[in-house]
PDB file of C-alpha atoms in Angstrom:
ATOM      1  CA  MET A   1      81.752 187.911 190.104  1.00 89.00           C
ATOM      2  CA  LEU A   2      85.448 187.487 189.772  1.00 92.00           C
ATOM      3  CA  HIS A   3      85.557 186.165 193.068  1.00 94.00           C
ATOM      4  CA  GLU A   4      83.117 183.450 192.430  1.00 94.00           C
ATOM      5  CA  ILE A   5      84.970 182.479 189.296  1.00 94.00           C
ATOM      6  CA  ARG A   6      88.181 182.033 191.314  1.00 95.00           C
ATOM      7  CA  ALA A   7      86.314 179.996 193.837  1.00 95.00           C
ATOM      8  CA  GLN A   8      85.081 177.821 191.080  1.00 95.00           C
ATOM      9  CA  ILE A   9      88.479 177.337 189.737  1.00 95.00           C
ATOM     10  CA  GLY A  10      89.918 176.471 193.116  1.00 95.00           C
ATOM     11  CA  LYS A  11      87.211 173.888 193.509  1.00 95.00           C
ATOM     12  CA  LEU A  12      87.999 172.489 190.058  1.00 96.00           C
ATOM     13  CA  ARG A  13      91.705 172.279 190.845  1.00 96.00           C
ATOM     14  CA  GLU A  14      90.987 170.299 194.106  1.00 96.00           C
ATOM     15  CA  TRP A  15      88.625 167.896 192.155  1.00 95.00           C
ATOM     16  CA  LEU A  16      91.348 167.368 189.543  1.00 95.00           C
ATOM     17  CA  SER A  17      94.001 166.764 192.075  1.00 95.00           C
ATOM     18  CA  GLU A  18      91.664 164.061 193.668  1.00 95.00           C
ATOM     19  CA  VAL A  19      90.925 162.538 190.265  1.00 94.00           C
ATOM     20  CA  PHE A  20      94.702 162.255 189.517  1.00 93.00           C
ATOM     21  CA  LYS A  21      95.342 160.771 192.976  1.00 92.00           C
ATOM     22  CA  ALA A  22      92.635 158.161 192.494  1.00 90.00           C
ATOM     23  CA  LYS A  23      93.970 157.360 189.020  1.00 88.00           C
ATOM     24  CA  GLU A  24      97.542 156.823 190.416  1.00 87.00           C
ATOM     25  CA  ALA A  25      96.229 154.613 193.074  1.00 83.00           C
ATOM     26  CA  LEU A  26      94.391 152.486 190.556  1.00 78.00           C
ATOM     27  CA  ARG A  27      97.714 152.134 188.571  1.00 79.00           C
ATOM     28  CA  ALA A  28      99.509 151.151 191.818  1.00 75.00           C
ATOM     29  CA  GLU A  29      97.153 148.182 192.530  1.00 68.00           C
ATOM     30  CA  PRO A  30      98.040 144.861 190.760  1.00 68.00           C
ATOM     31  CA  GLN A  31      95.447 144.346 188.097  1.00 67.00           C
ATOM     32  CA  GLN A  32      93.633 141.250 187.893  1.00 69.00           C
ATOM     33  CA  PRO A  33      94.151 139.228 184.876  1.00 70.00           C
ATOM     34  CA  LYS A  34      91.521 139.480 182.202  1.00 76.00           C
ATOM     35  CA  SER A  35      89.434 136.653 181.294  1.00 81.00           C
ATOM     36  CA  PRO A  36      90.050 135.380 177.777  1.00 82.00           C
ATOM     37  CA  ASP A  37      87.684 136.630 175.048  1.00 88.00           C
ATOM     38  CA  LEU A  38      85.495 134.525 172.918  1.00 90.00           C
ATOM     39  CA  SER A  39      87.836 134.105 170.000  1.00 90.00           C
ATOM     40  CA  THR A  40      90.663 132.794 172.262  1.00 90.00           C
ATOM     41  CA  LEU A  41      88.396 130.345 173.830  1.00 92.00           C
ATOM     42  CA  LEU A  42      87.171 129.034 170.439  1.00 94.00           C
ATOM     43  CA  PHE A  43      90.640 128.691 169.063  1.00 94.00           C
ATOM     44  CA  ARG A  44      91.543 126.765 172.158  1.00 94.00           C
ATOM     45  CA  TYR A  45      88.671 124.467 171.848  1.00 94.00           C
ATOM     46  CA  LEU A  46      89.329 123.839 168.135  1.00 93.00           C
ATOM     47  CA  ASP A  47      93.084 123.052 168.812  1.00 93.00           C
ATOM     48  CA  ILE A  48      92.031 120.537 171.488  1.00 92.00           C
ATOM     49  CA  GLN A  49      89.358 118.940 169.070  1.00 90.00           C
ATOM     50  CA  LYS A  50      92.118 118.777 166.344  1.00 89.00           C
ATOM     51  CA  ALA A  51      94.366 116.885 168.654  1.00 87.00           C
ATOM     52  CA  LYS A  52      91.773 114.466 169.593  1.00 85.00           C
ATOM     53  CA  GLY A  53      90.969 113.954 165.900  1.00 81.00           C
ATOM     54  CA  ARG A  54      94.548 113.208 165.185  1.00 76.00           C
ATOM     55  CA  LYS A  55      94.805 110.797 167.946  1.00 70.00           C
ATOM     56  CA  TYR A  56      91.771 108.898 166.853  1.00 65.00           C
ATOM     57  CA  SER A  57      92.747 108.922 163.128  1.00 63.00           C
ATOM     58  CA  GLN A  58      96.134 107.368 164.084  1.00 63.00           C
ATOM     59  CA  SER A  59      94.633 104.744 165.892  1.00 61.00           C
ATOM     60  CA  TRP A  60      92.204 103.769 163.137  1.00 62.00           C
ATOM     61  CA  GLN A  61      94.927 103.484 160.742  1.00 59.00           C
TER      62      GLN A  61
END
């Protein structure tokens, strides 16, 4: 029984080392830029609309 436990521990160590290697490989790869979230897009849209509104209000005056 002790032999089986040691074998399982050895397998778990190998598995953990593979997991850590994969994690390090992911860190080494350049990450792709994230797409903006909804709130950022909405604020950009509102800023553009405000700028358009100012442009038209100035021309009307």
